[in-house]
Tab-separated table of C-alpha atoms and ligand atoms in Angstrom:
chain	number	residue	atom	x	y	z
A	8	MET	CA	2.807	4.017	-2.108
A	9	SER	CA	2.975	1.102	0.306
A	10	THR	CA	5.838	-1.110	-0.636
A	11	ASP	CA	4.902	-3.832	1.848
A	12	PRO	CA	4.658	-6.628	-0.746
A	13	ILE	CA	8.370	-5.933	-1.474
A	14	LYS	CA	9.434	-6.377	2.158
A	15	ASN	CA	11.862	-9.287	2.673
A	16	LYS	CA	11.916	-10.105	-1.033
A	17	HIS	CA	15.276	-11.011	-2.545
A	18	ILE	CA	15.700	-9.342	-5.912
A	19	VAL	CA	18.489	-10.002	-8.387
A	20	LEU	CA	18.798	-6.639	-10.136
A	21	GLY	CA	20.485	-7.008	-13.519
A	22	LEU	CA	21.778	-4.006	-15.452
A	23	SER	CA	22.454	-4.235	-19.158
A	24	GLY	CA	24.064	-1.427	-21.145
A	25	GLY	CA	22.023	1.740	-21.541
A	26	ILE	CA	21.986	5.335	-20.397
A	27	ALA	CA	18.967	4.476	-18.207
A	28	ALA	CA	21.445	2.688	-15.913
A	29	TYR	CA	21.444	5.876	-13.831
A	30	LYS	CA	17.832	5.129	-12.910
A	31	ALA	CA	18.882	1.659	-11.739
A	32	ALA	CA	20.860	3.319	-8.949
A	33	GLU	CA	17.721	5.019	-7.681
A	34	LEU	CA	15.732	1.813	-8.159
A	35	CYS	CA	18.264	-0.167	-6.119
A	36	ARG	CA	18.022	2.352	-3.312
A	37	ALA	CA	14.207	2.312	-3.429
A	38	LEU	CA	14.131	-1.500	-3.293
A	39	VAL	CA	16.446	-1.559	-0.277
A	40	LYS	CA	14.377	1.149	1.411
A	41	ALA	CA	11.271	-0.958	0.807
A	42	GLY	CA	12.872	-3.811	2.733
A	43	ALA	CA	14.180	-5.977	-0.135
A	44	SER	CA	17.651	-7.470	-0.325
A	45	VAL	CA	19.209	-6.666	-3.686
A	46	GLN	CA	21.959	-8.547	-5.500
A	47	VAL	CA	23.265	-6.518	-8.414
A	48	VAL	CA	24.654	-8.178	-11.539
A	49	MET	CA	25.966	-6.005	-14.386
A	50	THR	CA	26.945	-6.721	-17.957
A	51	GLU	CA	30.236	-5.378	-19.204
A	52	ALA	CA	28.295	-2.809	-21.238
A	53	ALA	CA	26.402	-1.677	-18.102
A	54	THR	CA	29.701	-0.850	-16.384
A	55	GLN	CA	30.343	1.713	-19.147
A	56	PHE	CA	27.311	3.653	-17.862
A	57	MET	CA	27.369	3.011	-14.113
A	58	THR	CA	30.115	1.885	-11.795
A	59	ALA	CA	29.880	-1.371	-9.874
A	60	LEU	CA	31.142	0.622	-6.904
A	61	THR	CA	28.023	2.794	-6.856
A	62	MET	CA	25.731	-0.229	-7.101
A	63	GLN	CA	27.667	-2.012	-4.367
A	64	ALA	CA	27.352	1.006	-2.069
A	65	LEU	CA	23.599	1.229	-2.694
A	66	SER	CA	22.848	-2.498	-2.420
A	67	GLY	CA	25.298	-3.242	0.379
A	68	ARG	CA	26.481	-6.342	-1.493
A	69	GLU	CA	29.371	-7.095	-3.781
A	70	VAL	CA	28.377	-6.686	-7.404
A	71	PHE	CA	28.956	-9.472	-9.933
A	72	THR	CA	30.026	-8.584	-13.454
A	73	SER	CA	31.656	-11.733	-14.837
A	74	GLN	CA	31.067	-15.464	-14.929
A	75	TRP	CA	34.820	-15.857	-14.372
A	76	ASP	CA	34.703	-13.965	-11.073
A	77	SER	CA	35.711	-16.466	-8.380
A	78	LYS	CA	34.310	-14.628	-5.353
A	79	ALA	CA	31.733	-16.620	-3.381
A	80	ALA	CA	28.189	-15.954	-4.618
A	81	THR	CA	25.389	-15.587	-2.059
A	82	ASP	CA	21.987	-17.153	-2.711
A	83	GLY	CA	18.584	-15.801	-1.640
A	84	SER	CA	18.860	-17.283	1.832
A	85	GLY	CA	22.196	-15.588	2.439
A	86	HIS	CA	24.451	-18.639	2.010
A	87	ALA	CA	27.772	-17.835	0.347
A	88	ILE	CA	28.950	-20.728	-1.793
A	89	ALA	CA	32.527	-20.741	-3.095
A	90	ASN	CA	31.954	-23.092	-6.010
A	91	ASN	CA	32.633	-20.473	-8.690
A	92	MET	CA	29.099	-20.862	-10.040
A	93	ALA	CA	27.589	-17.418	-9.548
A	94	HIS	CA	25.299	-18.023	-12.534
A	95	ILE	CA	23.578	-20.809	-10.533
A	96	ASN	CA	23.841	-19.635	-6.929
A	97	LEU	CA	22.656	-16.037	-7.330
A	98	THR	CA	19.128	-16.941	-8.435
A	99	ARG	CA	18.566	-19.803	-5.998
A	100	GLY	CA	16.072	-18.556	-3.404
A	101	ALA	CA	15.538	-15.273	-5.282
A	102	ASP	CA	12.008	-13.866	-5.558
A	103	ALA	CA	12.621	-12.255	-8.948
A	104	VAL	CA	15.274	-11.397	-11.494
A	105	LEU	CA	14.627	-7.818	-12.572
A	106	ILE	CA	16.562	-6.496	-15.555
A	107	ALA	CA	16.576	-2.691	-15.531
A	108	PRO	CA	17.600	-1.387	-17.945
A	109	ALA	CA	16.885	-4.194	-20.395
A	110	SER	CA	18.544	-3.047	-23.630
A	111	ALA	CA	17.353	-4.126	-27.094
A	112	ASP	CA	20.545	-6.127	-27.503
A	113	PHE	CA	20.188	-7.867	-24.158
A	114	MET	CA	16.594	-8.856	-24.908
A	115	ALA	CA	17.631	-10.196	-28.326
A	116	LYS	CA	20.256	-12.265	-26.579
A	117	LEU	CA	17.829	-13.641	-23.973
A	118	LEU	CA	15.386	-14.554	-26.689
A	119	HIS	CA	17.918	-16.885	-28.275
A	120	GLY	CA	18.993	-18.389	-24.967
A	121	ARG	CA	22.512	-17.143	-25.529
A	122	ALA	CA	24.663	-17.156	-22.427
A	123	ASP	CA	28.064	-15.626	-23.048
A	124	ASP	CA	28.164	-13.344	-20.021
A	125	LEU	CA	27.106	-13.723	-16.392
A	126	LEU	CA	23.740	-11.907	-16.626
A	127	SER	CA	22.439	-13.778	-19.682
A	128	LEU	CA	23.863	-17.035	-18.290
A	129	LEU	CA	22.062	-16.442	-15.011
A	130	CYS	CA	18.763	-15.706	-16.801
A	131	LEU	CA	19.038	-19.012	-18.661
A	132	ALA	CA	20.033	-20.958	-15.540
A	133	LYS	CA	17.458	-19.485	-13.137
A	134	PRO	CA	14.816	-21.844	-11.730
A	135	SER	CA	11.599	-21.605	-13.770
A	136	GLY	CA	9.678	-20.518	-10.661
A	137	VAL	CA	11.752	-17.339	-10.313
A	138	PRO	CA	10.068	-14.675	-12.453
A	139	LEU	CA	12.067	-12.716	-15.016
A	140	ILE	CA	10.911	-9.092	-15.121
A	141	LEU	CA	12.236	-6.785	-17.834
A	142	ALA	CA	12.205	-2.967	-17.831
A	143	PRO	CA	13.071	-2.097	-21.457
A	144	ALA	CA	15.065	1.043	-22.246
A	145	MET	CA	16.040	2.242	-25.700
A	146	ASN	CA	15.717	4.841	-28.437
A	147	ARG	CA	12.243	5.188	-29.964
A	148	GLU	CA	13.296	3.791	-33.372
A	149	MET	CA	14.898	0.778	-31.727
A	150	TRP	CA	11.720	0.323	-29.659
A	151	ALA	CA	9.427	0.521	-32.685
A	152	HIS	CA	11.600	-1.785	-34.809
A	153	PRO	CA	9.806	-5.020	-35.743
A	154	ALA	CA	12.773	-7.035	-34.461
A	155	THR	CA	12.419	-5.550	-30.957
A	156	GLN	CA	8.635	-5.966	-30.936
A	157	ARG	CA	8.985	-9.544	-32.209
A	158	ASN	CA	11.614	-10.327	-29.571
A	159	MET	CA	9.463	-8.923	-26.808
A	160	ALA	CA	6.426	-10.905	-27.926
A	161	GLN	CA	8.514	-14.079	-27.885
A	162	LEU	CA	10.028	-13.258	-24.487
A	163	LYS	CA	6.493	-12.838	-23.128
A	164	ALA	CA	5.495	-16.147	-24.686
A	165	ASP	CA	8.533	-17.690	-22.970
A	166	GLY	CA	7.196	-16.448	-19.614
A	167	ALA	CA	9.017	-13.135	-19.071
A	168	HIS	CA	7.062	-10.258	-17.539
A	169	LEU	CA	7.622	-7.080	-19.569
A	170	LEU	CA	7.087	-3.688	-17.968
A	171	ASP	CA	5.890	-0.714	-20.008
A	172	VAL	CA	8.179	1.954	-21.339
A	173	GLY	CA	7.765	5.667	-20.802
A	174	ASN	CA	7.228	8.285	-23.465
A	175	GLY	CA	9.071	11.594	-23.711
A	176	ASP	CA	12.476	13.185	-24.147
A	177	GLN	CA	15.222	10.663	-24.813
A	178	ALA	CA	18.909	10.970	-23.994
A	179	CYS	CA	19.673	11.098	-27.746
A	180	GLY	CA	17.525	14.220	-28.124
A	181	GLU	CA	14.630	12.467	-29.845
A	182	VAL	CA	11.149	12.259	-28.365
A	183	GLY	CA	8.979	9.152	-28.212
A	184	ASP	CA	8.437	5.725	-26.644
A	185	GLY	CA	11.255	3.684	-25.189
A	186	ARG	CA	12.410	5.516	-22.058
A	187	MET	CA	12.839	3.240	-19.091
A	188	LEU	CA	10.154	3.817	-16.447
A	189	GLU	CA	11.155	5.940	-13.482
A	190	ALA	CA	12.401	4.046	-10.423
A	191	ASN	CA	9.187	4.686	-8.474
A	192	ASP	CA	7.040	3.399	-11.324
A	193	ILE	CA	9.100	0.213	-11.571
A	194	LEU	CA	8.758	-0.218	-7.813
A	195	SER	CA	5.009	0.334	-8.073
A	196	ASP	CA	4.796	-2.281	-10.871
A	197	LEU	CA	6.745	-4.719	-8.697
A	198	VAL	CA	4.328	-4.120	-5.815
A	199	THR	CA	1.468	-4.862	-8.209
A	200	TYR	CA	3.274	-7.965	-9.456
A	201	PHE	CA	3.746	-9.371	-5.953
A	202	THR	CA	0.238	-8.543	-4.638
A	203	PRO	CA	-2.138	-11.545	-4.531
A	204	LYS	CA	-4.958	-11.046	-7.061
A	205	VAL	CA	-7.815	-11.505	-4.601
A	206	LEU	CA	-10.202	-9.374	-6.697
A	207	ALA	CA	-9.121	-10.621	-10.135
A	208	GLY	CA	-11.621	-9.869	-12.859
A	209	LYS	CA	-13.694	-7.437	-10.765
A	210	ARG	CA	-14.378	-3.881	-11.887
A	211	ALA	CA	-14.457	-1.100	-9.321
A	212	LEU	CA	-15.776	2.446	-9.508
A	213	ILE	CA	-14.407	4.742	-6.801
A	214	THR	CA	-15.158	8.377	-5.938
A	215	ALA	CA	-12.478	10.380	-4.162
A	216	GLY	CA	-11.477	13.832	-3.034
A	217	PRO	CA	-13.517	16.958	-2.388
A	218	THR	CA	-16.082	18.566	-4.636
A	219	TYR	CA	-15.979	22.279	-5.385
A	220	GLU	CA	-19.186	24.250	-5.681
A	221	ALA	CA	-18.823	27.557	-7.486
A	222	ILE	CA	-20.148	30.799	-6.017
A	223	ASP	CA	-18.885	32.755	-9.003
A	224	PRO	CA	-16.100	32.126	-11.580
A	225	VAL	CA	-13.328	32.826	-9.049
A	226	ARG	CA	-14.738	31.605	-5.729
A	227	GLY	CA	-16.329	28.487	-4.409
A	228	ILE	CA	-17.054	26.216	-1.477
A	229	THR	CA	-15.055	23.066	-0.899
A	230	ASN	CA	-13.706	21.002	2.008
A	231	LEU	CA	-10.437	19.664	3.431
A	232	SER	CA	-10.472	16.222	1.780
A	233	SER	CA	-7.117	15.488	0.100
A	234	GLY	CA	-8.323	12.413	-1.791
A	235	LYS	CA	-5.468	10.339	-0.339
A	236	MET	CA	-7.687	7.588	1.125
A	237	GLY	CA	-9.645	7.124	-2.105
A	238	PHE	CA	-6.506	7.153	-4.261
A	239	ALA	CA	-4.885	4.591	-1.931
A	240	ILE	CA	-7.963	2.372	-2.275
A	241	ALA	CA	-7.787	2.733	-6.070
A	242	GLU	CA	-4.130	1.588	-6.010
A	243	ALA	CA	-4.832	-1.310	-3.661
A	244	MET	CA	-7.819	-2.459	-5.764
A	245	ARG	CA	-5.683	-2.256	-8.925
A	246	ASP	CA	-2.916	-4.274	-7.285
A	247	ALA	CA	-5.484	-6.896	-6.250
A	248	GLY	CA	-6.419	-7.444	-9.906
A	249	CYS	CA	-9.366	-5.058	-10.246
A	250	GLU	CA	-10.029	-2.855	-13.236
A	251	VAL	CA	-10.435	0.527	-11.560
A	252	THR	CA	-12.185	3.738	-12.591
A	253	LEU	CA	-11.571	6.655	-10.233
A	254	VAL	CA	-13.829	9.712	-10.291
A	255	ALA	CA	-11.774	12.355	-8.527
A	256	GLY	CA	-12.491	15.862	-7.357
A	257	ARG	CA	-9.688	18.427	-7.334
A	258	THR	CA	-6.645	16.996	-5.582
A	259	ALA	CA	-2.889	17.479	-5.730
A	260	LEU	CA	-2.365	13.751	-6.372
A	261	ASP	CA	-1.110	12.047	-9.530
A	262	SER	CA	-3.514	9.661	-11.189
A	263	PRO	CA	-2.443	6.135	-10.159
A	264	ARG	CA	-0.821	4.202	-13.032
A	265	GLY	CA	-3.128	1.673	-14.613
A	266	VAL	CA	-6.247	3.357	-13.205
A	267	GLN	CA	-8.696	5.259	-15.409
A	268	THR	CA	-9.096	8.592	-13.640
A	269	ILE	CA	-11.959	10.942	-14.492
A	270	PRO	CA	-11.376	14.431	-13.076
A	271	VAL	CA	-14.460	16.300	-11.902
A	272	ILE	CA	-15.115	19.529	-10.054
A	273	SER	CA	-18.621	19.750	-8.634
A	274	ALA	CA	-20.936	17.218	-6.995
A	275	ASN	CA	-23.106	17.335	-10.104
A	276	ASP	CA	-20.088	16.514	-12.333
A	277	MET	CA	-19.255	13.637	-9.984
A	278	LEU	CA	-22.831	12.339	-10.139
A	279	LYS	CA	-22.782	12.412	-13.964
A	280	ALA	CA	-19.410	10.635	-14.169
A	281	VAL	CA	-20.596	7.971	-11.722
A	282	GLN	CA	-23.842	7.432	-13.605
A	283	ALA	CA	-21.940	7.099	-16.883
A	284	ASN	CA	-19.654	4.393	-15.473
A	285	VAL	CA	-21.552	2.519	-12.782
A	286	ASP	CA	-23.191	0.012	-15.125
A	287	ASN	CA	-19.757	-1.464	-15.839
A	288	ALA	CA	-18.831	-1.870	-12.179
A	289	ASP	CA	-19.108	-4.784	-9.749
A	290	ILE	CA	-18.053	-2.681	-6.752
A	291	PHE	CA	-18.810	0.986	-6.002
A	292	ILE	CA	-16.779	2.683	-3.261
A	293	ALA	CA	-17.771	6.230	-2.342
A	294	THR	CA	-14.873	7.828	-0.487
A	295	ALA	CA	-15.449	11.338	-1.856
A	296	ALA	CA	-16.238	14.203	0.474
A	297	VAL	CA	-19.164	15.445	-1.583
A	298	ALA	CA	-20.430	18.919	-0.717
A	299	ASP	CA	-23.907	18.565	0.745
A	300	TRP	CA	-25.030	21.906	-0.684
A	301	ARG	CA	-24.186	24.169	-3.592
A	302	PRO	CA	-24.984	27.846	-4.083
A	303	ALA	CA	-28.451	28.035	-5.623
A	304	ASN	CA	-27.409	30.424	-8.384
A	305	ALA	CA	-23.695	30.646	-9.157
A	306	ALA	CA	-22.966	34.109	-10.560
A	307	THR	CA	-21.769	34.225	-14.176
A	308	HIS	CA	-19.281	36.987	-13.384
A	309	LYS	CA	-17.209	37.756	-10.340
A	310	ILE	CA	-19.368	39.214	-7.582
A	311	LYS	CA	-17.970	42.688	-6.857
A	312	LYS	CA	-17.867	44.555	-3.594
A	313	ASP	CA	-20.328	47.409	-3.747
A	314	GLY	CA	-17.540	49.927	-3.249
A	315	SER	CA	-19.273	51.599	-0.334
A	316	GLY	CA	-16.284	50.872	1.887
A	317	LYS	CA	-18.612	49.462	4.518
A	318	ASN	CA	-17.639	46.040	5.784
A	319	GLY	CA	-20.948	45.540	7.502
A	320	GLU	CA	-23.400	42.757	6.738
A	321	SER	CA	-25.434	44.895	4.429
A	322	ALA	CA	-22.524	45.041	1.954
A	323	ALA	CA	-21.885	41.252	1.892
A	324	PRO	CA	-23.716	39.032	-0.611
A	325	ILE	CA	-26.278	36.674	0.845
A	326	LEU	CA	-25.939	33.151	-0.550
A	327	SER	CA	-28.722	30.647	-0.704
A	328	PHE	CA	-28.087	26.922	-1.161
A	329	VAL	CA	-29.691	23.848	-2.628
A	330	GLU	CA	-28.917	20.282	-1.604
A	331	ASN	CA	-26.756	18.158	-3.893
A	332	THR	CA	-27.987	14.734	-4.939
A	333	ASP	CA	-26.649	12.021	-2.661
A	334	ILE	CA	-24.549	10.022	-5.131
A	335	LEU	CA	-24.028	7.007	-2.894
A	336	ALA	CA	-27.681	6.776	-1.825
A	337	THR	CA	-28.795	7.096	-5.477
A	338	VAL	CA	-26.467	4.309	-6.639
A	339	ALA	CA	-27.308	2.146	-3.614
A	340	ALA	CA	-31.030	2.404	-4.460
A	341	SER	CA	-30.522	1.182	-8.049
A	342	PRO	CA	-31.836	-2.289	-8.979
A	343	ARG	CA	-28.321	-3.755	-9.426
A	344	ALA	CA	-27.300	-2.589	-5.958
A	345	THR	CA	-30.461	-3.691	-4.173
A	346	SER	CA	-30.233	-7.117	-5.828
A	347	TYR	CA	-26.872	-7.826	-4.117
A	348	PRO	CA	-25.763	-10.672	-3.633
A	349	LEU	CA	-27.374	-12.009	-6.825
A	350	ALA	CA	-25.101	-12.611	-9.823
A	351	GLY	CA	-24.371	-9.437	-11.795
A	352	SER	CA	-25.229	-7.180	-8.853
A	353	LEU	CA	-23.338	-4.171	-7.518
A	354	TYR	CA	-21.661	-4.128	-4.082
A	355	CYS	CA	-21.710	-0.640	-2.562
A	356	VAL	CA	-19.337	0.667	0.089
A	357	GLY	CA	-19.920	4.029	1.740
A	358	PHE	CA	-17.619	6.143	3.859
A	359	ALA	CA	-18.641	8.290	6.783
A	360	ALA	CA	-16.583	11.295	7.749
A	361	GLU	CA	-17.604	12.143	11.293
A	362	SER	CA	-16.237	14.368	14.015
A	363	GLU	CA	-17.698	12.455	17.014
A	364	HIS	CA	-19.706	9.345	18.004
A	365	LEU	CA	-18.198	7.430	15.095
A	366	GLU	CA	-19.842	4.052	15.659
A	367	ALA	CA	-23.353	5.401	16.244
A	368	HIS	CA	-23.180	7.748	13.243
A	369	ALA	CA	-21.639	5.068	11.011
A	370	ARG	CA	-24.336	2.534	11.917
A	371	ALA	CA	-27.082	5.073	11.277
A	372	LYS	CA	-25.491	6.167	8.005
A	373	ARG	CA	-25.230	2.569	6.766
A	374	GLU	CA	-28.988	2.167	7.274
A	375	ARG	CA	-29.782	5.548	5.774
A	376	LYS	CA	-27.647	5.008	2.664
A	377	GLY	CA	-28.769	1.392	2.261
A	378	VAL	CA	-25.276	-0.061	1.746
A	379	PRO	CA	-23.946	-3.449	2.909
A	380	LEU	CA	-20.662	-1.940	4.166
A	381	LEU	CA	-19.993	1.482	5.657
A	382	VAL	CA	-16.487	2.584	6.575
A	383	GLY	CA	-16.337	5.223	9.287
A	384	ASN	CA	-13.486	7.604	9.992
A	385	ILE	CA	-12.953	10.783	11.976
A	386	GLY	CA	-12.624	13.507	9.320
A	387	PRO	CA	-10.617	16.121	11.263
A	388	ALA	CA	-8.164	13.399	12.399
A	389	THR	CA	-7.371	12.297	8.860
A	390	PHE	CA	-8.161	14.924	6.213
A	391	GLY	CA	-4.895	15.717	4.406
A	392	MET	CA	-2.852	13.214	6.429
A	393	ASP	CA	-1.054	10.070	5.298
A	394	ASP	CA	-2.590	7.883	7.982
A	395	ASN	CA	-6.059	7.094	9.221
A	396	ALA	CA	-8.056	4.629	11.334
A	397	LEU	CA	-11.169	2.915	10.005
A	398	LEU	CA	-14.258	1.361	11.539
A	399	LEU	CA	-15.997	-1.152	9.298
A	400	VAL	CA	-19.734	-1.510	9.909
A	401	ASP	CA	-21.797	-4.206	8.228
A	402	ALA	CA	-24.805	-6.380	9.044
A	403	ASN	CA	-22.648	-8.581	11.287
A	404	GLY	CA	-21.285	-5.795	13.473
A	405	THR	CA	-18.169	-3.644	13.542
A	406	LYS	CA	-14.460	-4.162	12.991
A	407	GLU	CA	-11.683	-1.693	13.702
A	408	LEU	CA	-8.708	-1.233	11.404
A	409	PRO	CA	-6.309	0.616	13.744
A	410	ARG	CA	-4.368	3.725	12.768
A	411	ALA	CA	-1.921	3.011	9.949
A	412	ALA	CA	-0.753	4.452	6.631
A	413	LYS	CA	-3.693	4.989	4.282
A	414	ILE	CA	-2.262	2.567	1.735
A	415	ALA	CA	-1.877	-0.136	4.408
A	416	LEU	CA	-5.504	0.434	5.442
A	417	ALA	CA	-6.533	0.324	1.782
A	418	ARG	CA	-4.832	-3.066	1.372
A	419	ALA	CA	-6.562	-4.325	4.540
A	420	LEU	CA	-9.905	-3.059	3.217
A	421	VAL	CA	-9.317	-4.912	-0.065
A	422	LEU	CA	-8.856	-8.167	1.875
A	423	GLU	CA	-12.094	-7.455	3.776
A	424	LEU	CA	-13.904	-6.880	0.474
A	425	ALA	CA	-12.457	-10.057	-1.020
A	426	GLN	CA	-13.721	-12.056	1.983
A	427	ARG	CA	-17.208	-10.629	1.522
A	428	LEU	CA	-17.295	-10.935	-2.283
A	429	ASN	CA	-15.588	-14.334	-2.575
A	430	PRO	CA	-16.543	-16.032	0.687
B	518	LIG	N1	-22.023	11.003	-0.393
B	518	LIG	C1	-22.374	11.046	-1.721
B	518	LIG	N2	-23.059	12.125	-2.199
B	518	LIG	C2	-23.393	13.136	-1.408
B	518	LIG	C3	-23.022	13.109	-0.034
B	518	LIG	C4	-22.331	12.026	0.434
B	518	LIG	O1	-22.066	10.102	-2.464
B	518	LIG	N3	-24.050	14.166	-1.912
B	518	LIG	C5	-21.319	9.800	0.102
B	518	LIG	C6	-19.896	10.016	0.533
B	518	LIG	O2	-19.005	9.779	-0.541
B	518	LIG	C7	-19.734	8.965	1.626
B	518	LIG	C8	-21.127	8.901	2.249
B	518	LIG	O3	-22.019	9.396	1.272
B	518	LIG	O4	-19.489	7.677	1.096
B	518	LIG	C9	-21.289	9.669	3.513
B	518	LIG	O5	-20.817	10.984	3.356
B	518	LIG	P1	-20.750	11.964	4.603
B	518	LIG	O6	-20.285	13.299	4.140
B	518	LIG	O7	-20.043	11.296	5.739
B	518	LIG	O8	-22.260	12.017	5.065
B	518	LIG	P2	-23.500	12.792	4.548
B	518	LIG	O9	-24.336	11.856	3.737
B	518	LIG	O10	-23.101	14.048	3.870
B	518	LIG	O11	-24.259	13.080	5.916
B	518	LIG	P3	-23.860	14.122	7.102
B	518	LIG	O12	-23.254	15.322	6.424
B	518	LIG	O13	-25.142	14.400	7.758
B	518	LIG	O14	-22.899	13.410	8.016
């Protein structure tokens, strides 16, 4: 995940009392690693679960736990002010106040505007332009209780941004909703929160990863695509405000949160999934490494050696192939795609995985596939890796996006798309 939108942000990280406080330590570390400055504030209850010392070590700043603490409080621009008003100074210049964990009790308190400890006082006294982001954490019964749900609805109405909760094993031994999200998920939600919504309201359909064409039930033909570029584009499109459907061949990657992922195996499965979803899309991005051919007749049972002991050609099966449908070319030839840029049309983006002569092949492929934008890359220099370099080819010429992390390139590609779709 690229955490670039977090870089140089100043986050006031508030901990209220809950066993999920242990995840706040990891979250603090992740925020600092992503380039944020973090000012930790803890309620008295939070200090029962996590020491201020640990949070100080991880944030590199003194932790505040009491409104009566007279140490000088530092604002978002790094000015220490010795006026004994930490509840005012700490949020001035902050980019967000993030409460993680936000306990049921703490949320009930916020809802009423009560301010009898530093963290609740600070939430009440923060400038209205500083967002309040809450990561709830509690037992499933507490979570489901109408009082909690009512409080959360009112907090949202008052302008707070509520993160989801996780589902699963709880510290109390019960199983259900209410776990605080993992640190990485909270970080990912923060990235989404801070990313400008340049594609708000658009719906994107993306193909990613390799396809697998069966020879028999235990063997098949595939390729070296890891799916990382397509998954990164799905994340970047989501963060930019798009509703994203991702049709993914077999990969080792987790489905990005907030993205509808449809797993497929073969090129034919991918074609069907695309056809079933493309009518709802405004943008189609084909990053998948689709197998060009499949075995003409996949065997129903495992093909056995003939047992002759000969390893010569005569003992090996001879495979014949048929060409798979070109998914991108099929979609690009549809009336909604060919009517681009009319209202309600579909904008198609193709990828080209080449091994040489990138620009010439990418230009030719753009014409052949009939797409407004073709993104070229050198397959062997990127398959399976975390970085890549892209060459954008459209009717106006070419533009290079130099080698960078795939997620950084995905974010740059999103900006390029936004310029073309919302000129
Ligand atoms: N593509 C597709 N369906 C196929 C083959 C390719 O949708 N059956 C898409 C890919 O997702 C990519 C683009 O077409 O967006 C180009 O894929 P690529 O493998 O680079 O090119 P091919 O069309 O297969 O041509 P060639 O193998 O000759 O380079």
